[in-house]
Short mmCIF file of N, CA, C and O and ligand atoms in Angstrom, two decimals:
data_model
loop_
_atom_site.label_atom_id
_atom_site.label_comp_id
_atom_site.label_asym_id
_atom_site.label_seq_id
_atom_site.Cartn_x
_atom_site.Cartn_y
_atom_site.Cartn_z
N MET M 1 86.33 100.48 112.44
CA MET M 1 85.36 99.45 112.06
C MET M 1 86.07 98.15 111.75
O MET M 1 87.16 98.16 111.18
N GLN M 2 85.45 97.04 112.09
CA GLN M 2 86.12 95.77 111.89
C GLN M 2 86.12 95.36 110.42
O GLN M 2 85.17 95.64 109.69
N GLY M 3 87.22 94.72 110.02
CA GLY M 3 87.31 94.24 108.64
C GLY M 3 87.68 95.31 107.65
O GLY M 3 87.92 95.03 106.49
N MET M 4 87.76 96.55 108.12
CA MET M 4 88.13 97.62 107.19
C MET M 4 89.64 97.74 107.12
O MET M 4 90.31 97.67 108.13
N GLU M 5 90.12 97.95 105.93
CA GLU M 5 91.54 98.10 105.73
C GLU M 5 91.99 99.42 106.35
O GLU M 5 91.30 100.42 106.25
N GLN M 6 93.14 99.37 106.99
CA GLN M 6 93.71 100.59 107.56
C GLN M 6 94.11 101.55 106.43
O GLN M 6 94.92 101.20 105.59
N VAL M 7 93.49 102.72 106.42
CA VAL M 7 93.81 103.69 105.38
C VAL M 7 94.87 104.65 105.90
O VAL M 7 94.67 105.28 106.93
N PRO M 8 96.02 104.71 105.20
CA PRO M 8 97.06 105.62 105.68
C PRO M 8 96.62 107.08 105.64
O PRO M 8 95.81 107.47 104.81
N MET M 9 97.16 107.86 106.57
CA MET M 9 96.81 109.27 106.70
C MET M 9 97.01 110.02 105.39
O MET M 9 96.20 110.87 105.02
N GLU M 10 98.10 109.67 104.68
CA GLU M 10 98.40 110.37 103.42
C GLU M 10 97.27 110.17 102.40
O GLU M 10 96.94 111.07 101.64
N ALA M 11 96.71 108.96 102.41
CA ALA M 11 95.64 108.65 101.47
C ALA M 11 94.40 109.48 101.79
O ALA M 11 93.69 109.95 100.90
N VAL M 12 94.15 109.67 103.10
CA VAL M 12 93.00 110.47 103.52
C VAL M 12 93.19 111.92 103.07
O VAL M 12 92.29 112.55 102.51
N ASP M 13 94.42 112.44 103.29
CA ASP M 13 94.76 113.79 102.86
C ASP M 13 94.55 113.95 101.36
O ASP M 13 93.95 114.91 100.90
N LEU M 14 95.08 112.99 100.63
CA LEU M 14 95.02 113.05 99.17
C LEU M 14 93.58 113.04 98.67
O LEU M 14 93.22 113.79 97.76
N LEU M 15 92.79 112.19 99.29
CA LEU M 15 91.39 112.07 98.89
C LEU M 15 90.68 113.38 99.13
O LEU M 15 89.93 113.88 98.29
N ALA M 16 90.96 113.97 100.31
CA ALA M 16 90.33 115.23 100.67
C ALA M 16 90.75 116.35 99.71
O ALA M 16 90.00 117.27 99.45
N MET M 17 91.98 116.23 99.21
CA MET M 17 92.51 117.31 98.39
C MET M 17 92.45 117.02 96.90
O MET M 17 92.90 117.83 96.09
N SER M 18 91.91 115.87 96.52
CA SER M 18 91.93 115.50 95.11
C SER M 18 91.22 116.52 94.23
O SER M 18 91.63 116.77 93.11
N SER M 19 90.16 117.15 94.78
CA SER M 19 89.45 118.13 93.96
C SER M 19 90.31 119.38 93.75
O SER M 19 90.24 120.02 92.70
N VAL M 20 91.15 119.71 94.75
CA VAL M 20 92.06 120.84 94.62
C VAL M 20 93.05 120.57 93.50
O VAL M 20 93.30 121.41 92.63
N PHE M 21 93.63 119.34 93.51
CA PHE M 21 94.60 118.98 92.48
C PHE M 21 93.94 118.95 91.10
O PHE M 21 94.49 119.43 90.12
N ARG M 22 92.74 118.36 91.07
CA ARG M 22 92.05 118.24 89.79
C ARG M 22 91.77 119.63 89.20
O ARG M 22 92.01 119.86 88.01
N GLU M 23 91.33 120.53 90.06
CA GLU M 23 91.02 121.88 89.60
C GLU M 23 92.27 122.57 89.06
O GLU M 23 92.25 123.17 87.99
N SER M 24 93.36 122.45 89.82
CA SER M 24 94.57 123.15 89.39
C SER M 24 95.15 122.50 88.13
O SER M 24 95.68 123.18 87.26
N LEU M 25 95.04 121.18 88.01
CA LEU M 25 95.52 120.50 86.81
C LEU M 25 94.68 120.88 85.59
O LEU M 25 95.23 121.14 84.51
N ASN M 26 93.38 120.95 85.78
CA ASN M 26 92.51 121.32 84.66
C ASN M 26 92.76 122.75 84.21
O ASN M 26 92.71 123.06 83.02
N GLU M 27 93.07 123.61 85.20
CA GLU M 27 93.33 125.01 84.87
C GLU M 27 94.62 125.12 84.05
O GLU M 27 94.69 125.84 83.05
N ARG M 28 95.68 124.38 84.48
CA ARG M 28 96.95 124.37 83.74
C ARG M 28 96.76 123.77 82.35
O ARG M 28 97.38 124.17 81.39
N ARG M 29 95.87 122.77 82.30
CA ARG M 29 95.61 122.10 81.04
C ARG M 29 95.07 123.09 80.00
O ARG M 29 95.50 123.10 78.85
N GLN M 30 94.14 123.94 80.44
CA GLN M 30 93.56 124.93 79.54
C GLN M 30 94.62 125.91 79.06
O GLN M 30 94.67 126.26 77.89
N ARG M 31 95.46 126.35 80.01
CA ARG M 31 96.53 127.29 79.63
C ARG M 31 97.46 126.66 78.61
O ARG M 31 97.88 127.30 77.66
N LEU M 32 97.80 125.39 78.85
CA LEU M 32 98.71 124.69 77.95
C LEU M 32 98.10 124.53 76.56
O LEU M 32 98.78 124.73 75.55
N GLU M 33 96.82 124.19 76.52
CA GLU M 33 96.17 124.03 75.22
C GLU M 33 96.22 125.34 74.45
O GLU M 33 96.48 125.35 73.24
N GLY M 34 96.01 126.45 75.16
CA GLY M 34 96.11 127.76 74.53
C GLY M 34 97.51 128.02 74.03
O GLY M 34 97.71 128.47 72.89
N ALA M 35 98.49 127.70 74.87
CA ALA M 35 99.89 127.93 74.52
C ALA M 35 100.30 127.07 73.32
O ALA M 35 101.03 127.54 72.44
N ILE M 36 99.81 125.83 73.29
CA ILE M 36 100.15 124.93 72.18
C ILE M 36 99.55 125.47 70.88
O ILE M 36 100.22 125.53 69.85
N ALA M 37 98.31 125.91 70.96
CA ALA M 37 97.64 126.46 69.77
C ALA M 37 98.38 127.69 69.26
O ALA M 37 98.58 127.85 68.05
N HIS M 38 98.81 128.56 70.18
CA HIS M 38 99.47 129.80 69.77
C HIS M 38 100.90 129.57 69.30
O HIS M 38 101.42 130.36 68.53
N SER M 39 101.52 128.53 69.80
CA SER M 39 102.93 128.31 69.44
C SER M 39 103.06 127.35 68.26
O SER M 39 104.16 127.04 67.83
N GLY M 40 101.94 126.88 67.77
CA GLY M 40 101.99 125.93 66.66
C GLY M 40 102.54 124.58 67.08
O GLY M 40 103.28 123.94 66.34
N GLY M 41 102.19 124.15 68.29
CA GLY M 41 102.55 122.81 68.75
C GLY M 41 103.93 122.69 69.35
O GLY M 41 104.63 121.71 69.12
N ASP M 42 104.33 123.70 70.13
CA ASP M 42 105.64 123.66 70.82
C ASP M 42 105.79 122.35 71.59
O ASP M 42 104.91 121.94 72.33
N LEU M 43 106.93 121.70 71.37
CA LEU M 43 107.16 120.36 71.93
C LEU M 43 107.19 120.37 73.46
O LEU M 43 106.72 119.44 74.11
N GLU M 44 107.74 121.43 74.03
CA GLU M 44 107.82 121.52 75.49
C GLU M 44 106.42 121.60 76.10
O GLU M 44 106.13 120.94 77.09
N PHE M 45 105.55 122.39 75.47
CA PHE M 45 104.18 122.51 75.96
C PHE M 45 103.43 121.21 75.78
O PHE M 45 102.66 120.79 76.66
N THR M 46 103.65 120.55 74.64
CA THR M 46 102.97 119.29 74.36
C THR M 46 103.37 118.24 75.39
O THR M 46 102.53 117.50 75.90
N ASN M 47 104.65 118.23 75.71
CA ASN M 47 105.18 117.30 76.70
C ASN M 47 104.55 117.57 78.08
O ASN M 47 104.17 116.63 78.79
N LEU M 48 104.43 118.86 78.42
CA LEU M 48 103.81 119.21 79.70
C LEU M 48 102.34 118.81 79.74
O LEU M 48 101.85 118.31 80.75
N LEU M 49 101.67 119.00 78.61
CA LEU M 49 100.26 118.63 78.53
C LEU M 49 100.10 117.12 78.76
O LEU M 49 99.17 116.69 79.46
N ASP M 50 101.01 116.33 78.18
CA ASP M 50 100.99 114.89 78.40
C ASP M 50 101.11 114.56 79.88
O ASP M 50 100.44 113.67 80.40
N GLN M 51 102.01 115.30 80.56
CA GLN M 51 102.21 115.06 81.99
C GLN M 51 100.98 115.43 82.80
O GLN M 51 100.63 114.74 83.76
N VAL M 52 100.34 116.54 82.41
CA VAL M 52 99.11 116.96 83.10
C VAL M 52 98.02 115.91 82.88
O VAL M 52 97.32 115.52 83.82
N ASP M 53 97.90 115.42 81.63
CA ASP M 53 96.90 114.39 81.34
C ASP M 53 97.16 113.12 82.13
O ASP M 53 96.23 112.48 82.62
N ALA M 54 98.44 112.75 82.25
CA ALA M 54 98.79 111.55 82.99
C ALA M 54 98.40 111.71 84.46
O ALA M 54 97.90 110.77 85.09
N ALA M 55 98.63 112.91 85.01
CA ALA M 55 98.28 113.17 86.41
C ALA M 55 96.76 113.09 86.60
O ALA M 55 96.27 112.53 87.58
N LEU M 56 96.01 113.64 85.63
CA LEU M 56 94.55 113.61 85.71
C LEU M 56 94.04 112.17 85.61
O LEU M 56 93.11 111.78 86.33
N ALA M 57 94.68 111.36 84.77
CA ALA M 57 94.29 109.96 84.63
C ALA M 57 94.52 109.21 85.95
O ALA M 57 93.72 108.37 86.36
N LYS M 58 95.62 109.58 86.63
CA LYS M 58 95.92 108.95 87.92
C LYS M 58 94.90 109.34 88.97
O LYS M 58 94.53 108.53 89.83
N LEU M 59 94.44 110.60 88.91
CA LEU M 59 93.39 111.03 89.84
C LEU M 59 92.14 110.19 89.61
O LEU M 59 91.45 109.81 90.57
N ASP M 60 91.87 109.88 88.35
CA ASP M 60 90.69 109.09 88.01
C ASP M 60 90.81 107.66 88.49
O ASP M 60 89.85 107.08 88.98
N ASN M 61 92.01 107.07 88.34
CA ASN M 61 92.11 105.65 88.71
C ASN M 61 92.65 105.42 90.13
O ASN M 61 92.90 104.29 90.52
N GLY M 62 92.82 106.53 90.87
CA GLY M 62 93.16 106.40 92.29
C GLY M 62 94.63 106.14 92.58
O GLY M 62 94.97 105.75 93.70
N THR M 63 95.51 106.35 91.60
CA THR M 63 96.93 106.13 91.86
C THR M 63 97.68 107.45 92.01
O THR M 63 98.90 107.46 92.18
N TYR M 64 96.93 108.57 91.96
CA TYR M 64 97.59 109.87 92.08
C TYR M 64 98.23 110.03 93.46
O TYR M 64 97.65 109.62 94.46
N GLY M 65 99.43 110.61 93.47
CA GLY M 65 100.09 110.90 94.75
C GLY M 65 100.94 109.78 95.27
O GLY M 65 101.44 109.84 96.39
N LYS M 66 101.10 108.72 94.46
CA LYS M 66 101.99 107.63 94.88
C LYS M 66 103.26 107.67 94.05
O LYS M 66 103.22 107.96 92.85
N CYS M 67 104.37 107.33 94.69
CA CYS M 67 105.66 107.32 94.01
C CYS M 67 105.64 106.22 92.94
O CYS M 67 105.24 105.10 93.22
N GLU M 68 106.06 106.58 91.73
CA GLU M 68 106.07 105.60 90.64
C GLU M 68 107.16 104.56 90.81
O GLU M 68 107.13 103.51 90.18
N GLU M 69 108.13 104.84 91.66
CA GLU M 69 109.22 103.90 91.86
C GLU M 69 108.94 102.94 93.01
O GLU M 69 109.02 101.74 92.86
N CYS M 70 108.63 103.49 94.20
CA CYS M 70 108.48 102.62 95.38
C CYS M 70 107.04 102.45 95.83
O CYS M 70 106.76 101.61 96.68
N GLY M 71 106.12 103.24 95.28
CA GLY M 71 104.72 103.10 95.64
C GLY M 71 104.32 103.79 96.93
O GLY M 71 103.16 103.73 97.34
N ASP M 72 105.27 104.45 97.59
CA ASP M 72 104.96 105.20 98.80
C ASP M 72 104.14 106.44 98.46
O ASP M 72 104.21 106.93 97.34
N TYR M 73 103.39 106.91 99.46
CA TYR M 73 102.66 108.14 99.23
C TYR M 73 103.62 109.32 99.21
O TYR M 73 104.57 109.37 99.99
N LEU M 74 103.38 110.24 98.29
CA LEU M 74 104.22 111.43 98.19
C LEU M 74 103.80 112.43 99.26
O LEU M 74 102.67 112.39 99.74
N GLU M 75 104.73 113.30 99.64
CA GLU M 75 104.42 114.35 100.59
C GLU M 75 103.38 115.27 99.97
O GLU M 75 103.51 115.70 98.83
N THR M 76 102.34 115.57 100.75
CA THR M 76 101.31 116.47 100.24
C THR M 76 101.91 117.83 99.87
O THR M 76 101.51 118.45 98.89
N ASP M 77 102.91 118.26 100.66
CA ASP M 77 103.56 119.54 100.39
C ASP M 77 104.24 119.56 99.02
O ASP M 77 104.17 120.56 98.31
N SER M 78 104.93 118.44 98.68
CA SER M 78 105.59 118.40 97.37
C SER M 78 104.56 118.44 96.25
O SER M 78 104.78 119.05 95.22
N LEU M 79 103.43 117.74 96.48
CA LEU M 79 102.39 117.72 95.46
C LEU M 79 101.76 119.09 95.29
O LEU M 79 101.42 119.50 94.19
N LEU M 80 101.63 119.80 96.42
CA LEU M 80 101.05 121.15 96.33
C LEU M 80 102.01 122.08 95.60
O LEU M 80 101.59 122.93 94.82
N ALA M 81 103.30 121.88 95.84
CA ALA M 81 104.31 122.71 95.18
C ALA M 81 104.38 122.39 93.69
O ALA M 81 104.57 123.27 92.87
N ASP M 82 104.23 121.10 93.35
CA ASP M 82 104.25 120.67 91.97
C ASP M 82 103.37 119.45 91.79
O ASP M 82 103.79 118.32 92.03
N PRO M 83 102.11 119.66 91.34
CA PRO M 83 101.17 118.53 91.20
C PRO M 83 101.61 117.50 90.16
O PRO M 83 100.98 116.46 90.05
N LEU M 84 102.68 117.79 89.42
CA LEU M 84 103.15 116.82 88.43
C LEU M 84 104.25 115.91 88.96
O LEU M 84 104.76 115.05 88.24
N VAL M 85 104.61 116.08 90.24
CA VAL M 85 105.65 115.26 90.84
C VAL M 85 105.22 113.79 90.79
O VAL M 85 104.06 113.46 91.06
N ARG M 86 106.15 112.90 90.38
CA ARG M 86 105.77 111.49 90.20
C ARG M 86 106.58 110.53 91.07
O ARG M 86 106.21 109.37 91.21
N VAL M 87 107.69 111.00 91.60
CA VAL M 87 108.47 110.13 92.49
C VAL M 87 108.77 110.85 93.79
O VAL M 87 108.75 112.08 93.86
N CYS M 88 109.03 110.07 94.85
CA CYS M 88 109.26 110.66 96.16
C CYS M 88 110.66 111.28 96.25
O CYS M 88 111.51 111.05 95.40
N ILE M 89 110.87 112.02 97.33
CA ILE M 89 112.13 112.71 97.56
C ILE M 89 113.30 111.72 97.52
O ILE M 89 114.36 112.01 96.99
N ASP M 90 113.07 110.53 98.11
CA ASP M 90 114.12 109.51 98.15
C ASP M 90 114.60 109.17 96.75
O ASP M 90 115.79 109.11 96.49
N GLU M 91 113.64 108.96 95.85
CA GLU M 91 113.97 108.61 94.48
C GLU M 91 114.68 109.75 93.78
O GLU M 91 115.63 109.55 93.05
N LEU M 92 114.18 110.95 94.02
CA LEU M 92 114.77 112.12 93.38
C LEU M 92 116.22 112.29 93.80
O LEU M 92 117.08 112.51 92.97
N SER M 93 116.48 112.16 95.11
CA SER M 93 117.85 112.35 95.57
C SER M 93 118.72 111.18 95.13
O SER M 93 119.89 111.35 94.81
N ALA M 94 118.13 109.97 95.08
CA ALA M 94 118.89 108.81 94.59
C ALA M 94 119.28 109.02 93.14
O ALA M 94 120.42 108.77 92.74
N LEU M 95 118.32 109.52 92.37
CA LEU M 95 118.54 109.79 90.96
C LEU M 95 119.65 110.81 90.79
O LEU M 95 120.55 110.66 89.97
N LYS M 96 119.59 111.86 91.61
CA LYS M 96 120.59 112.92 91.52
C LYS M 96 121.97 112.39 91.88
O LYS M 96 122.96 112.71 91.23
N SER M 97 122.03 111.57 92.94
CA SER M 97 123.35 111.09 93.35
C SER M 97 123.90 110.09 92.33
O SER M 97 125.10 110.03 92.11
N VAL M 98 123.01 109.32 91.68
CA VAL M 98 123.47 108.42 90.63
C VAL M 98 124.07 109.22 89.49
O VAL M 98 125.13 108.91 88.98
N ARG M 99 123.34 110.29 89.11
CA ARG M 99 123.84 111.14 88.03
C ARG M 99 125.17 111.76 88.42
O ARG M 99 126.10 111.82 87.65
N TRP M 100 125.21 112.25 89.66
CA TRP M 100 126.42 112.91 90.13
C TRP M 100 127.60 111.95 90.12
O TRP M 100 128.70 112.30 89.71
N LYS M 101 127.33 110.71 90.59
CA LYS M 101 128.39 109.69 90.61
C LYS M 101 128.83 109.36 89.19
O LYS M 101 130.02 109.19 88.93
N ALA M 102 127.86 109.28 88.28
CA ALA M 102 128.19 108.97 86.89
C ALA M 102 129.14 110.02 86.33
O ALA M 102 130.08 109.69 85.60
N ILE M 103 128.90 111.27 86.68
CA ILE M 103 129.77 112.34 86.18
C ILE M 103 131.14 112.21 86.83
O ILE M 103 132.17 112.34 86.17
N SER M 104 131.15 111.89 88.14
CA SER M 104 132.42 111.77 88.85
C SER M 104 133.27 110.63 88.30
O SER M 104 134.49 110.67 88.37
N ASN M 105 132.59 109.59 87.78
CA ASN M 105 133.32 108.43 87.27
C ASN M 105 133.87 108.64 85.86
O ASN M 105 134.62 107.81 85.36
N LEU M 106 133.49 109.73 85.25
CA LEU M 106 134.03 110.00 83.91
C LEU M 106 135.50 110.34 84.04
O LEU M 106 135.92 110.91 85.05
N PRO M 107 136.29 109.98 83.05
CA PRO M 107 137.71 110.31 83.13
C PRO M 107 137.90 111.83 83.17
O PRO M 107 137.08 112.58 82.66
N GLN M 108 138.99 112.22 83.82
CA GLN M 108 139.29 113.65 83.96
C GLN M 108 139.30 114.35 82.59
O GLN M 108 138.76 115.41 82.43
N ARG M 109 139.98 113.68 81.68
CA ARG M 109 140.02 114.21 80.31
C ARG M 109 139.61 113.09 79.37
O ARG M 109 140.04 111.96 79.56
N PHE M 110 138.85 113.40 78.40
CA PHE M 110 138.47 112.38 77.42
C PHE M 110 139.64 112.13 76.48
O PHE M 110 140.20 113.06 75.93
N SER M 111 139.99 110.87 76.37
CA SER M 111 141.05 110.54 75.41
C SER M 111 140.39 110.35 74.05
O SER M 111 139.17 110.26 73.94
N VAL M 112 141.23 110.24 73.02
CA VAL M 112 140.70 110.08 71.66
C VAL M 112 139.91 108.78 71.52
O VAL M 112 139.07 108.66 70.66
N HIS M 113 140.18 107.80 72.45
CA HIS M 113 139.50 106.51 72.35
C HIS M 113 138.00 106.63 72.55
O HIS M 113 137.25 105.78 72.16
N PHE M 114 137.59 107.72 73.20
CA PHE M 114 136.16 107.90 73.41
C PHE M 114 135.47 108.37 72.14
O PHE M 114 134.27 108.33 72.03
N PHE M 115 136.25 108.85 71.23
CA PHE M 115 135.66 109.35 69.99
C PHE M 115 136.31 108.65 68.79
O PHE M 115 137.08 109.25 68.07
N PRO M 116 135.97 107.36 68.60
CA PRO M 116 136.61 106.65 67.50
C PRO M 116 136.18 107.25 66.16
O PRO M 116 135.06 107.72 66.01
N GLU M 117 137.10 107.22 65.23
CA GLU M 117 136.81 107.83 63.92
C GLU M 117 135.94 106.92 63.08
O GLU M 117 135.96 105.73 63.25
ZN1 ZN R 201 109.72 106.42 96.05
#
């Protein structure tokens, strides 16, 4: 149709599957709420619940499934494997290699200067 913005295939996929993600997120949300209640507010569960809520909020405002770093659409497969994924594979591997490089750049042995008294 003329004048219509070209919608990328990934966006069409995501839209079609948004109810699947919403359902699975809501289901995890209920489990987490139960787990938090039973554990007396376990921090790990609370943190996960925050992530689930953030994902649900994104589904509501239409930003779900986009990389938080570069804005590209995430692979539907990665989202299906983990609906809480927030950055694309590129970012994840970049992050890993940065971390790896940071470790490689550490001195072989820490001298006392690293731990001033
Ligand atoms: Zn990205």
